[in-house]
Each structure stands twice: as structure tokens, then as C-alpha cells.
């Protein structure tokens, strides 16, 4: 067997009557859709339910699969400890999923559990399912900081595990949509909020799963969405599968979007190989970018290729523009993969004998020593987008009014603590954001006064 069906559902705790105490009446369409989903799962009688939750253990570089034979949880943190449940885990499926992921080079498994209790992203869907079907075992999977493509690949591993174990399985992608739909909502309002919800509901209603991979990280972050990675894993589990898709409902009365869709698996369909299609387009895009890279970026890329392959730093090559040999300046090398930052290291002022040496040294550090990321691996190198920022002279400024996020980078200083943020960064729209992020990088508290400096950069692509 394989995946019989998949479901996109939200997880507002107040949809549980003991929690909502009447507020749930405002999302009556969502409740009716949930009941329809649960009834269908009852008809399918799956042996295994794979549930993807943004609120279970999550790591930047690891997919966590809940270990053990069982778990329990309640809604005590939402004022309803009497609303509780217990589940049995499908241990064989969890082990097989970890093995399938490992065979594909995906970091996933049952290590590092921080909270054994069931999270509300898991319990809300199961509250409805348990009214119609309880003879299942659960596989509970968390999300990660990996790119969307890795989440799609994990979905493919779920499909392979179901087939290998001959399981009747359904997959539930738990996730709210934007949290920025209303000024009085939990995160306030941003125009990206309703824009995200309209776009994601269109994509999911059409089961156009390849388009999930085209949402930028910046757009998703500004929309404050919750479930996009869950939905992408669901898409991967239905890879190369014809589906009957149905949008059941969408509501957002509390400033958070709640969408419900169902997908009935109809059989193989090789044309729905969305990840392969996406990667072919991405390869073509990256080839075009590499053809246009200037000598500064080509030097950084050559450095990364050699260091990742051999562990050695290259000698400065011949044939570079003269200024790379003769000038000195601070420089930052930034790496992105699938639109997400993958490494960024630099120097505020020159510390090497030439700008070329500065770029080579910082390129090595960006791909191997950024503490926020694991070292770049060989298979990733061709997927990287590389940029080099050469810093101009810094100058002290009297106030934030002397900054412009598009033109100037900022340096904040408090005693021995110093933090820098480059200009014209995706997702940084205001001077206040720019200063706050620079303070955070330096370990300076947000309310503390700092000395400010600004600088301009020449950005090389």
C-alpha cells in the first residue's frame, strides 16, 4: 500500500469546545470541514496516520520523529486539562522513515526529543479523528529549518516507508496559515498576510504542489505563516500521484487563517514529479547566474568549491582585476541555498594583505565556520548563490535618522560588543529592524543605547 489520502488542516486550540467555550462558533465552517475530514479517515480505516506538526520538537538541521511506543497530552496550557488523549506510535514505520531519510542524505530520526507530551498541533486534528476512528498508530514528525525542497524529500521518504511496510496510511499536514490578517490579531496586520492566504489556498485547492516550492522565505516570514513546511511534506508524500483535490473551507475571523483541503490518492502519475521539475528550473536559473558572476564572486565560488572538495584553501590565482591584488578592504561573503541564507562571514575592516586574500579567507569561513549552520557539503556547492560585499569606510553617525536601510549598513557598539548588518537585505525594511538585528548579533539588549556607525558597500553578484 501507500498513502491513501492527505489532509491540510489548521490547529486552533479554541476549536476544542472545552477550550473555546463558545468562541469556536465563529469558525463553524472549519469545524464542519474537520468533521468531513475525520469521517473520511473513518471510512478509510488507516493502519497508520502520519501527522506533521510545526509545534513538536523542531531543529534547524534535523527532522525529529517522535520515539517510543506511546505518548499522551492535554490542553492544560489552554485552560482545559480535562481535555486529554493518548496515542500509540507505529514504531516500525518511524524506524523505516528514519532509514529512508538517511539513505537520501536527509538528517532525520528520533534523537533529541525535548518534550514527550503531545503538542496542540497534533492533538487538535486527532480530537476530530478519534470521534470516527481510533484503530490507528501514529507517526509524529516535526519540521526543520532545512529548505522547502528537503521537506518535500522527507515527504517522498514517508511514501516509500508506507510502500515498503505495506501500510494503509494517511497523512495529516497540521498548520495554520498567516497570523497577520488583522490589526487586533496575534501578530497585527501586514499586507503579506492576506496575500499569502489567498495564494496558498489557490495552490492547495488545485493541488499544484510544485508551486509550494516557489514561495520565498521572506514572503512566508512576513506573512507569519505556520504550516507551509507541513504542506510541503504532504506534497512530497503524494509525489508522482494523481489526486482528487477538494478545498473544504477557509476562515480567518481571529486574525489567523484556517484552511482545510483534502486529497484522495488515485494512482501513479509520473507527470506530477514536482521536485524534479522545480530542480530543473532551478539548475537553469543557477547556470544563468553563474555565467553572469563577476570576478569577485567567481573567486569566492572557486574558493568554496576547492575547500569543500579538499579541505584546503586555494592560492590566489592569476588573472584577477588589478584592484583585487592592490587594494585592501573589509568584505563579506554570503551564501544562499534555495533562497535561504546558508552562511555569511566577513570582516568590517581589512585584515589581510589584499582584497583577494580577504575574499578567499572569508569564503572559507562562510562555507565552513558560520556557527549558525553546519559546514557546506559537496552536493550543495552547485546549488549555492554567492555574493560578495566590499565595505567602504565607516563613519560615526549621531542618530538613526542618518541611516537608510537600502544604502547604508550599520555597526552598533556597546563597550566591547560590536555588531554589523549589511544594507539592502531581504526582509529588513526599516532602520529600527536593522539596528535591532545588529544588536542581537552583538549580544546587546534591545533597549540599551549604542554608538552607531554607517558604511556603504559595493555588492558583487
GROMACS .gro file of C-alpha atoms in nm:
model
  461
    1UNK     CA    1   0.000   0.000   0.000
    2UNK     CA    2   0.098   0.367   0.003
    3UNK     CA    3  -0.060   0.694   0.111
    4UNK     CA    4  -0.437   0.661   0.073
    5UNK     CA    5  -0.517   1.028   0.128
    6UNK     CA    6  -0.376   1.351   0.262
    7UNK     CA    7  -0.533   1.639   0.451
    8UNK     CA    8  -0.439   2.002   0.512
    9UNK     CA    9  -0.586   2.119   0.845
   10UNK     CA   10  -0.535   2.401   1.099
   11UNK     CA   11  -0.486   2.360   1.473
   12UNK     CA   12  -0.652   2.643   1.671
   13UNK     CA   13  -0.689   2.516   2.031
   14UNK     CA   14  -1.016   2.707   2.072
   15UNK     CA   15  -1.180   2.476   1.819
   16UNK     CA   16  -1.191   2.225   2.108
   17UNK     CA   17  -1.515   2.305   2.299
   18UNK     CA   18  -1.351   2.276   2.643
   19UNK     CA   19  -1.100   2.540   2.532
   20UNK     CA   20  -1.314   2.763   2.313
   21UNK     CA   21  -1.617   2.774   2.547
   22UNK     CA   22  -1.832   2.911   2.272
   23UNK     CA   23  -1.568   3.100   2.072
   24UNK     CA   24  -1.544   2.805   1.837
   25UNK     CA   25  -1.882   2.902   1.692
   26UNK     CA   26  -1.701   3.175   1.500
   27UNK     CA   27  -1.525   2.908   1.290
   28UNK     CA   28  -1.822   2.686   1.224
   29UNK     CA   29  -1.715   2.621   0.861
   30UNK     CA   30  -1.376   2.495   0.983
   31UNK     CA   31  -1.546   2.264   1.233
   32UNK     CA   32  -1.773   2.119   0.966
   33UNK     CA   33  -1.476   2.067   0.735
   34UNK     CA   34  -1.283   1.897   1.013
   35UNK     CA   35  -1.573   1.660   1.071
   36UNK     CA   36  -1.578   1.581   0.699
   37UNK     CA   37  -1.204   1.503   0.711
   38UNK     CA   38  -1.248   1.283   1.018
   39UNK     CA   39  -1.541   1.098   0.865
   40UNK     CA   40  -1.333   1.022   0.556
   41UNK     CA   41  -1.047   0.891   0.768
   42UNK     CA   42  -1.303   0.674   0.949
   43UNK     CA   43  -1.413   0.531   0.615
   44UNK     CA   44  -1.055   0.469   0.503
   45UNK     CA   45  -0.963   0.296   0.831
   46UNK     CA   46  -0.587   0.357   0.802
   47UNK     CA   47  -0.344   0.146   0.999
   48UNK     CA   48  -0.108   0.443   1.029
   49UNK     CA   49  -0.159   0.817   1.050
   50UNK     CA   50   0.148   1.029   0.975
   51UNK     CA   51   0.096   1.367   1.138
   52UNK     CA   52   0.318   1.666   1.059
   53UNK     CA   53   0.319   1.931   1.329
   54UNK     CA   54   0.501   2.267   1.348
   55UNK     CA   55   0.470   2.256   1.728
   56UNK     CA   56   0.653   1.938   1.809
   57UNK     CA   57   1.032   1.922   1.857
   58UNK     CA   58   1.197   2.125   1.580
   59UNK     CA   59   1.563   2.169   1.487
   60UNK     CA   60   1.733   2.384   1.226
   61UNK     CA   61   1.917   2.088   1.070
   62UNK     CA   62   1.722   1.777   1.169
   63UNK     CA   63   1.372   1.631   1.126
   64UNK     CA   64   1.253   1.490   1.457
   65UNK     CA   65   1.038   1.175   1.455
   66UNK     CA   66   0.879   1.109   1.794
   67UNK     CA   67   1.029   0.799   1.959
   68UNK     CA   68   0.877   0.540   2.191
   69UNK     CA   69   0.564   0.331   2.190
   70UNK     CA   70   0.310   0.589   2.307
   71UNK     CA   71   0.253   0.944   2.424
   72UNK     CA   72  -0.016   1.148   2.588
   73UNK     CA   73  -0.111   1.511   2.613
   74UNK     CA   74  -0.378   1.755   2.725
   75UNK     CA   75  -0.493   2.110   2.672
   76UNK     CA   76  -0.390   2.226   3.018
   77UNK     CA   77  -0.185   2.515   2.884
   78UNK     CA   78  -0.507   2.642   2.723
   79UNK     CA   79  -0.711   2.611   3.043
   80UNK     CA   80  -0.863   2.269   2.974
   81UNK     CA   81  -0.655   1.993   3.142
   82UNK     CA   82  -0.960   1.767   3.132
   83UNK     CA   83  -0.934   1.752   2.751
   84UNK     CA   84  -0.669   1.486   2.707
   85UNK     CA   85  -0.569   1.197   2.484
   86UNK     CA   86  -0.319   0.914   2.447
   87UNK     CA   87  -0.181   0.763   2.127
   88UNK     CA   88   0.018   0.455   2.031
   89UNK     CA   89   0.310   0.507   1.793
   90UNK     CA   90   0.389   0.299   1.485
   91UNK     CA   91   0.747   0.225   1.586
   92UNK     CA   92   0.826   0.018   1.278
   93UNK     CA   93   0.712   0.299   1.048
   94UNK     CA   94   0.912   0.558   1.244
   95UNK     CA   95   1.226   0.344   1.218
   96UNK     CA   96   1.173   0.281   0.848
   97UNK     CA   97   1.115   0.651   0.784
   98UNK     CA   98   1.443   0.737   0.955
   99UNK     CA   99   1.622   0.476   0.744
  100UNK     CA  100   1.466   0.604   0.419
  101UNK     CA  101   1.569   0.959   0.507
  102UNK     CA  102   1.923   0.850   0.591
  103UNK     CA  103   1.955   0.672   0.258
  104UNK     CA  104   1.873   1.002   0.085
  105UNK     CA  105   2.116   1.202   0.296
  106UNK     CA  106   1.839   1.371   0.499
  107UNK     CA  107   1.910   1.425   0.866
  108UNK     CA  108   1.606   1.272   1.041
  109UNK     CA  109   1.541   1.040   1.334
  110UNK     CA  110   1.420   1.003   1.690
  111UNK     CA  111   1.715   1.159   1.874
  112UNK     CA  112   1.689   1.478   2.077
  113UNK     CA  113   1.329   1.474   2.195
  114UNK     CA  114   1.272   1.779   2.417
  115UNK     CA  115   0.905   1.731   2.502
  116UNK     CA  116   0.738   1.391   2.513
  117UNK     CA  117   0.386   1.528   2.563
  118UNK     CA  118   0.168   1.567   2.256
  119UNK     CA  119   0.157   1.922   2.119
  120UNK     CA  120  -0.161   2.103   2.019
  121UNK     CA  121  -0.065   2.083   1.652
  122UNK     CA  122  -0.105   1.708   1.693
  123UNK     CA  123  -0.395   1.693   1.935
  124UNK     CA  124  -0.636   1.925   1.753
  125UNK     CA  125  -0.653   1.706   1.438
  126UNK     CA  126  -0.668   1.386   1.644
  127UNK     CA  127  -0.953   1.525   1.857
  128UNK     CA  128  -1.171   1.507   1.546
  129UNK     CA  129  -1.023   1.188   1.400
  130UNK     CA  130  -1.077   0.999   1.728
  131UNK     CA  131  -1.450   1.056   1.703
  132UNK     CA  132  -1.460   0.837   1.392
  133UNK     CA  133  -1.155   0.609   1.402
  134UNK     CA  134  -0.919   0.505   1.680
  135UNK     CA  135  -0.764   0.183   1.548
  136UNK     CA  136  -0.454   0.350   1.413
  137UNK     CA  137  -0.095   0.400   1.518
  138UNK     CA  138   0.063   0.741   1.492
  139UNK     CA  139   0.388   0.865   1.339
  140UNK     CA  140   0.453   1.220   1.462
  141UNK     CA  141   0.700   1.423   1.258
  142UNK     CA  142   0.837   1.771   1.325
  143UNK     CA  143   0.955   2.031   1.079
  144UNK     CA  144   1.304   2.177   1.037
  145UNK     CA  145   1.499   2.480   0.924
  146UNK     CA  146   1.601   2.297   0.606
  147UNK     CA  147   1.487   2.441   0.269
  148UNK     CA  148   1.144   2.357   0.134
  149UNK     CA  149   1.299   2.106  -0.107
  150UNK     CA  150   1.425   1.900   0.188
  151UNK     CA  151   1.073   1.893   0.333
  152UNK     CA  152   0.939   1.768   0.000
  153UNK     CA  153   1.206   1.496   0.000
  154UNK     CA  154   1.105   1.389   0.351
  155UNK     CA  155   0.751   1.351   0.217
  156UNK     CA  156   0.887   1.120  -0.051
  157UNK     CA  157   1.050   0.916   0.225
  158UNK     CA  158   0.714   0.887   0.402
  159UNK     CA  159   0.563   0.747   0.083
  160UNK     CA  160   0.850   0.499   0.043
  161UNK     CA  161   0.817   0.385   0.405
  162UNK     CA  162   0.443   0.324   0.362
  163UNK     CA  163   0.506   0.121   0.047
  164UNK     CA  164   0.791  -0.080   0.199
  165UNK     CA  165   0.581  -0.174   0.505
  166UNK     CA  166   0.262  -0.227   0.301
  167UNK     CA  167   0.078   0.014   0.531
  168UNK     CA  168  -0.264   0.166   0.478
  169UNK     CA  169  -0.165   0.520   0.569
  170UNK     CA  170  -0.300   0.872   0.559
  171UNK     CA  171  -0.101   1.191   0.613
  172UNK     CA  172  -0.225   1.496   0.802
  173UNK     CA  173  -0.044   1.825   0.748
  174UNK     CA  174  -0.124   2.036   1.053
  175UNK     CA  175  -0.065   2.408   1.011
  176UNK     CA  176  -0.235   2.744   1.038
  177UNK     CA  177  -0.193   2.998   0.761
  178UNK     CA  178  -0.097   3.364   0.812
  179UNK     CA  179  -0.111   3.515   1.161
  180UNK     CA  180  -0.112   3.869   1.019
  181UNK     CA  181  -0.464   3.910   0.886
  182UNK     CA  182  -0.598   4.173   1.130
  183UNK     CA  183  -0.463   4.459   1.337
  184UNK     CA  184  -0.613   4.304   1.651
  185UNK     CA  185  -0.482   3.957   1.564
  186UNK     CA  186  -0.191   3.790   1.749
  187UNK     CA  187   0.076   3.945   1.526
  188UNK     CA  188  -0.104   4.251   1.388
  189UNK     CA  189  -0.158   4.314   1.019
  190UNK     CA  190   0.073   4.302   0.719
  191UNK     CA  191  -0.034   4.304   0.357
  192UNK     CA  192   0.160   3.980   0.306
  193UNK     CA  193  -0.084   3.805   0.541
  194UNK     CA  194  -0.396   3.803   0.324
  195UNK     CA  195  -0.177   3.777   0.013
  196UNK     CA  196  -0.020   3.456   0.147
  197UNK     CA  197  -0.356   3.306   0.242
  198UNK     CA  198  -0.508   3.378  -0.099
  199UNK     CA  199  -0.207   3.230  -0.276
  200UNK     CA  200  -0.170   2.919  -0.060
  201UNK     CA  201  -0.540   2.835  -0.075
  202UNK     CA  202  -0.531   2.867  -0.455
  203UNK     CA  203  -0.227   2.639  -0.477
  204UNK     CA  204  -0.366   2.379  -0.239
  205UNK     CA  205  -0.714   2.383  -0.391
  206UNK     CA  206  -0.558   2.297  -0.729
  207UNK     CA  207  -0.308   2.051  -0.578
  208UNK     CA  208  -0.046   2.248  -0.772
  209UNK     CA  209   0.220   2.123  -0.531
  210UNK     CA  210   0.516   2.238  -0.735
  211UNK     CA  211   0.418   2.597  -0.664
  212UNK     CA  212   0.474   2.541  -0.291
  213UNK     CA  213   0.847   2.538  -0.364
  214UNK     CA  214   0.828   2.883  -0.525
  215UNK     CA  215   0.720   3.072  -0.210
  216UNK     CA  216   1.012   3.282  -0.091
  217UNK     CA  217   1.132   3.255   0.267
  218UNK     CA  218   1.098   3.631   0.304
  219UNK     CA  219   0.734   3.628   0.192
  220UNK     CA  220   0.646   3.341   0.425
  221UNK     CA  221   0.819   3.508   0.718
  222UNK     CA  222   0.644   3.840   0.663
  223UNK     CA  223   0.310   3.658   0.643
  224UNK     CA  224   0.391   3.480   0.973
  225UNK     CA  225   0.259   3.153   0.836
  226UNK     CA  226   0.273   2.834   1.037
  227UNK     CA  227   0.208   2.538   0.812
  228UNK     CA  228   0.390   2.585   0.482
  229UNK     CA  229   0.653   2.322   0.560
  230UNK     CA  230   0.387   2.076   0.673
  231UNK     CA  231   0.204   2.125   0.344
  232UNK     CA  232   0.528   2.074   0.151
  233UNK     CA  233   0.597   1.741   0.324
  234UNK     CA  234   0.238   1.639   0.239
  235UNK     CA  235   0.308   1.728  -0.124
  236UNK     CA  236   0.619   1.510  -0.122
  237UNK     CA  237   0.423   1.216   0.020
  238UNK     CA  238   0.190   1.246  -0.280
  239UNK     CA  239   0.473   1.285  -0.531
  240UNK     CA  240   0.402   1.124  -0.871
  241UNK     CA  241   0.047   1.051  -0.756
  242UNK     CA  242  -0.274   1.162  -0.921
  243UNK     CA  243  -0.506   1.315  -0.664
  244UNK     CA  244  -0.864   1.426  -0.637
  245UNK     CA  245  -0.834   1.761  -0.460
  246UNK     CA  246  -1.107   1.950  -0.278
  247UNK     CA  247  -1.097   2.277  -0.088
  248UNK     CA  248  -1.337   2.236   0.204
  249UNK     CA  249  -1.315   2.573   0.378
  250UNK     CA  250  -1.119   2.885   0.461
  251UNK     CA  251  -1.178   3.124   0.753
  252UNK     CA  252  -0.980   3.388   0.940
  253UNK     CA  253  -1.203   3.567   1.195
  254UNK     CA  254  -0.938   3.585   1.468
  255UNK     CA  255  -0.661   3.726   1.251
  256UNK     CA  256  -0.521   3.379   1.172
  257UNK     CA  257  -0.600   3.186   0.854
  258UNK     CA  258  -0.755   2.839   0.881
  259UNK     CA  259  -0.765   2.633   0.562
  260UNK     CA  260  -0.891   2.277   0.510
  261UNK     CA  261  -0.827   2.070   0.196
  262UNK     CA  262  -0.843   1.700   0.118
  263UNK     CA  263  -0.655   1.487  -0.136
  264UNK     CA  264  -0.766   1.139  -0.238
  265UNK     CA  265  -0.488   0.936  -0.398
  266UNK     CA  266  -0.598   0.795  -0.735
  267UNK     CA  267  -0.286   0.612  -0.851
  268UNK     CA  268   0.052   0.675  -1.016
  269UNK     CA  269   0.104   0.985  -1.229
  270UNK     CA  270   0.462   1.038  -1.345
  271UNK     CA  271   0.382   1.389  -1.467
  272UNK     CA  272   0.342   1.508  -1.107
  273UNK     CA  273   0.715   1.487  -1.032
  274UNK     CA  274   0.715   1.840  -0.892
  275UNK     CA  275   1.051   1.832  -0.718
  276UNK     CA  276   1.233   1.721  -1.032
  277UNK     CA  277   1.058   1.990  -1.235
  278UNK     CA  278   1.149   2.253  -0.976
  279UNK     CA  279   1.512   2.144  -0.963
  280UNK     CA  280   1.548   2.154  -1.341
  281UNK     CA  281   1.422   2.513  -1.341
  282UNK     CA  282   1.650   2.596  -1.050
  283UNK     CA  283   1.952   2.446  -1.225
  284UNK     CA  284   1.882   2.658  -1.532
  285UNK     CA  285   1.848   2.969  -1.316
  286UNK     CA  286   2.172   2.898  -1.132
  287UNK     CA  287   2.357   2.831  -1.458
  288UNK     CA  288   2.247   3.172  -1.583
  289UNK     CA  289   2.357   3.338  -1.259
  290UNK     CA  290   2.698   3.168  -1.268
  291UNK     CA  291   2.753   3.281  -1.626
  292UNK     CA  292   2.694   3.639  -1.509
  293UNK     CA  293   2.909   3.626  -1.194
  294UNK     CA  294   3.179   3.890  -1.180
  295UNK     CA  295   3.545   3.810  -1.087
  296UNK     CA  296   3.488   3.880  -0.717
  297UNK     CA  297   3.212   3.621  -0.692
  298UNK     CA  298   3.393   3.373  -0.916
  299UNK     CA  299   3.690   3.393  -0.680
  300UNK     CA  300   3.465   3.322  -0.380
  301UNK     CA  301   3.295   3.032  -0.560
  302UNK     CA  302   3.628   2.879  -0.669
  303UNK     CA  303   3.746   2.901  -0.309
  304UNK     CA  304   3.434   2.726  -0.179
  305UNK     CA  305   3.447   2.452  -0.443
  306UNK     CA  306   3.809   2.371  -0.361
  307UNK     CA  307   3.773   2.392   0.016
  308UNK     CA  308   3.463   2.172   0.032
  309UNK     CA  309   3.627   1.918  -0.200
  310UNK     CA  310   3.977   1.905  -0.045
  311UNK     CA  311   3.971   2.096   0.283
  312UNK     CA  312   4.245   2.327   0.151
  313UNK     CA  313   4.241   2.700   0.087
  314UNK     CA  314   4.334   2.799  -0.268
  315UNK     CA  315   4.631   3.009  -0.364
  316UNK     CA  316   4.539   3.348  -0.506
  317UNK     CA  317   4.502   3.286  -0.882
  318UNK     CA  318   4.647   3.494  -1.162
  319UNK     CA  319   4.434   3.700  -1.400
  320UNK     CA  320   4.212   3.880  -1.147
  321UNK     CA  321   4.127   4.251  -1.182
  322UNK     CA  322   4.424   4.459  -1.059
  323UNK     CA  323   4.235   4.610  -0.766
  324UNK     CA  324   4.191   4.268  -0.607
  325UNK     CA  325   4.570   4.245  -0.570
  326UNK     CA  326   4.643   4.609  -0.484
  327UNK     CA  327   4.355   4.726  -0.262
  328UNK     CA  328   4.257   4.631   0.092
  329UNK     CA  329   3.907   4.642   0.241
  330UNK     CA  330   3.666   4.457   0.464
  331UNK     CA  331   3.447   4.211   0.277
  332UNK     CA  332   3.156   3.977   0.346
  333UNK     CA  333   3.087   3.655   0.158
  334UNK     CA  334   2.723   3.543   0.169
  335UNK     CA  335   2.583   3.207   0.060
  336UNK     CA  336   2.222   3.120  -0.008
  337UNK     CA  337   2.064   2.785  -0.091
  338UNK     CA  338   1.707   2.758  -0.216
  339UNK     CA  339   1.656   3.121  -0.118
  340UNK     CA  340   1.768   3.069   0.242
  341UNK     CA  341   2.084   3.202   0.399
  342UNK     CA  342   2.343   2.921   0.416
  343UNK     CA  343   2.641   3.114   0.552
  344UNK     CA  344   2.771   3.468   0.587
  345UNK     CA  345   3.110   3.568   0.726
  346UNK     CA  346   3.307   3.884   0.679
  347UNK     CA  347   3.540   4.148   0.815
  348UNK     CA  348   3.450   4.505   0.900
  349UNK     CA  349   3.798   4.627   0.806
  350UNK     CA  350   4.082   4.474   0.608
  351UNK     CA  351   4.282   4.213   0.800
  352UNK     CA  352   4.458   4.051   0.500
  353UNK     CA  353   4.723   4.178   0.263
  354UNK     CA  354   4.486   4.225  -0.029
  355UNK     CA  355   4.116   4.226  -0.112
  356UNK     CA  356   4.161   3.895  -0.294
  357UNK     CA  357   4.302   3.736   0.022
  358UNK     CA  358   4.014   3.888   0.223
  359UNK     CA  359   3.757   3.728  -0.008
  360UNK     CA  360   3.929   3.388  -0.010
  361UNK     CA  361   3.961   3.377   0.369
  362UNK     CA  362   3.602   3.484   0.427
  363UNK     CA  363   3.468   3.244   0.163
  364UNK     CA  364   3.630   2.956   0.352
  365UNK     CA  365   3.476   3.078   0.676
  366UNK     CA  366   3.132   3.131   0.523
  367UNK     CA  367   3.112   2.773   0.396
  368UNK     CA  368   3.264   2.604   0.700
  369UNK     CA  369   3.271   2.819   1.013
  370UNK     CA  370   2.944   3.012   1.039
  371UNK     CA  371   2.820   2.894   1.382
  372UNK     CA  372   2.458   2.915   1.270
  373UNK     CA  373   2.500   2.642   1.008
  374UNK     CA  374   2.665   2.307   0.954
  375UNK     CA  375   2.952   2.313   0.701
  376UNK     CA  376   2.852   2.315   0.336
  377UNK     CA  377   2.865   1.968   0.183
  378UNK     CA  378   2.987   1.877  -0.165
  379UNK     CA  379   2.639   1.811  -0.305
  380UNK     CA  380   2.529   2.162  -0.206
  381UNK     CA  381   2.800   2.362  -0.380
  382UNK     CA  382   2.631   2.378  -0.720
  383UNK     CA  383   2.307   2.489  -0.551
  384UNK     CA  384   2.464   2.792  -0.384
  385UNK     CA  385   2.407   3.152  -0.478
  386UNK     CA  386   2.717   3.353  -0.381
  387UNK     CA  387   2.756   3.727  -0.328
  388UNK     CA  388   3.048   3.942  -0.212
  389UNK     CA  389   3.005   4.277  -0.036
  390UNK     CA  390   3.308   4.504  -0.026
  391UNK     CA  391   3.280   4.755   0.255
  392UNK     CA  392   3.360   5.122   0.227
  393UNK     CA  393   3.497   5.336   0.508
  394UNK     CA  394   3.288   5.351   0.824
  395UNK     CA  395   3.177   5.682   0.970
  396UNK     CA  396   3.018   5.763   1.308
  397UNK     CA  397   2.664   5.900   1.298
  398UNK     CA  398   2.462   6.088   1.556
  399UNK     CA  399   2.126   5.912   1.525
  400UNK     CA  400   1.925   5.651   1.333
  401UNK     CA  401   1.795   5.934   1.114
  402UNK     CA  402   2.131   5.923   0.936
  403UNK     CA  403   2.068   5.568   0.818
  404UNK     CA  404   1.895   5.432   0.507
  405UNK     CA  405   1.847   5.054   0.500
  406UNK     CA  406   1.880   5.043   0.122
  407UNK     CA  407   2.202   5.243   0.108
  408UNK     CA  408   2.392   5.207   0.437
  409UNK     CA  409   2.499   4.917   0.652
  410UNK     CA  410   2.513   4.976   1.028
  411UNK     CA  411   2.760   4.896   1.305
  412UNK     CA  412   2.639   4.910   1.667
  413UNK     CA  413   2.885   4.925   1.957
  414UNK     CA  414   2.835   4.887   2.331
  415UNK     CA  415   3.163   4.853   2.520
  416UNK     CA  416   3.345   4.553   2.378
  417UNK     CA  417   3.035   4.429   2.194
  418UNK     CA  418   3.008   4.516   1.827
  419UNK     CA  419   2.753   4.404   1.569
  420UNK     CA  420   2.716   4.470   1.196
  421UNK     CA  421   2.435   4.438   0.946
  422UNK     CA  422   2.476   4.486   0.572
  423UNK     CA  423   2.245   4.718   0.375
  424UNK     CA  424   1.969   4.627   0.134
  425UNK     CA  425   1.887   4.287   0.285
  426UNK     CA  426   1.571   4.096   0.201
  427UNK     CA  427   1.326   4.118   0.490
  428UNK     CA  428   1.489   4.421   0.656
  429UNK     CA  429   1.262   4.711   0.569
  430UNK     CA  430   1.320   4.970   0.842
  431UNK     CA  431   1.611   5.131   1.024
  432UNK     CA  432   1.463   5.007   1.352
  433UNK     CA  433   1.477   4.648   1.226
  434UNK     CA  434   1.832   4.699   1.102
  435UNK     CA  435   1.958   4.828   1.437
  436UNK     CA  436   1.767   4.562   1.634
  437UNK     CA  437   1.918   4.278   1.430
  438UNK     CA  438   2.268   4.425   1.458
  439UNK     CA  439   2.223   4.449   1.838
  440UNK     CA  440   2.100   4.091   1.852
  441UNK     CA  441   2.406   3.970   1.660
  442UNK     CA  442   2.631   4.154   1.906
  443UNK     CA  443   2.450   4.024   2.215
  444UNK     CA  444   2.334   4.375   2.306
  445UNK     CA  445   1.993   4.410   2.470
  446UNK     CA  446   1.733   4.582   2.256
  447UNK     CA  447   1.676   4.871   2.500
  448UNK     CA  448   2.046   4.950   2.550
  449UNK     CA  449   2.192   5.266   2.396
  450UNK     CA  450   2.468   5.208   2.140
  451UNK     CA  451   2.715   5.405   1.933
  452UNK     CA  452   2.626   5.396   1.564
  453UNK     CA  453   2.841   5.387   1.253
  454UNK     CA  454   2.736   5.357   0.893
  455UNK     CA  455   2.907   5.238   0.577
  456UNK     CA  456   2.832   5.179   0.213
  457UNK     CA  457   2.910   4.862   0.020
  458UNK     CA  458   2.969   4.755  -0.335
  459UNK     CA  459   2.774   4.434  -0.383
  460UNK     CA  460   2.906   4.182  -0.632
  461UNK     CA  461   2.686   3.907  -0.774
   0.00000   0.00000   0.00000
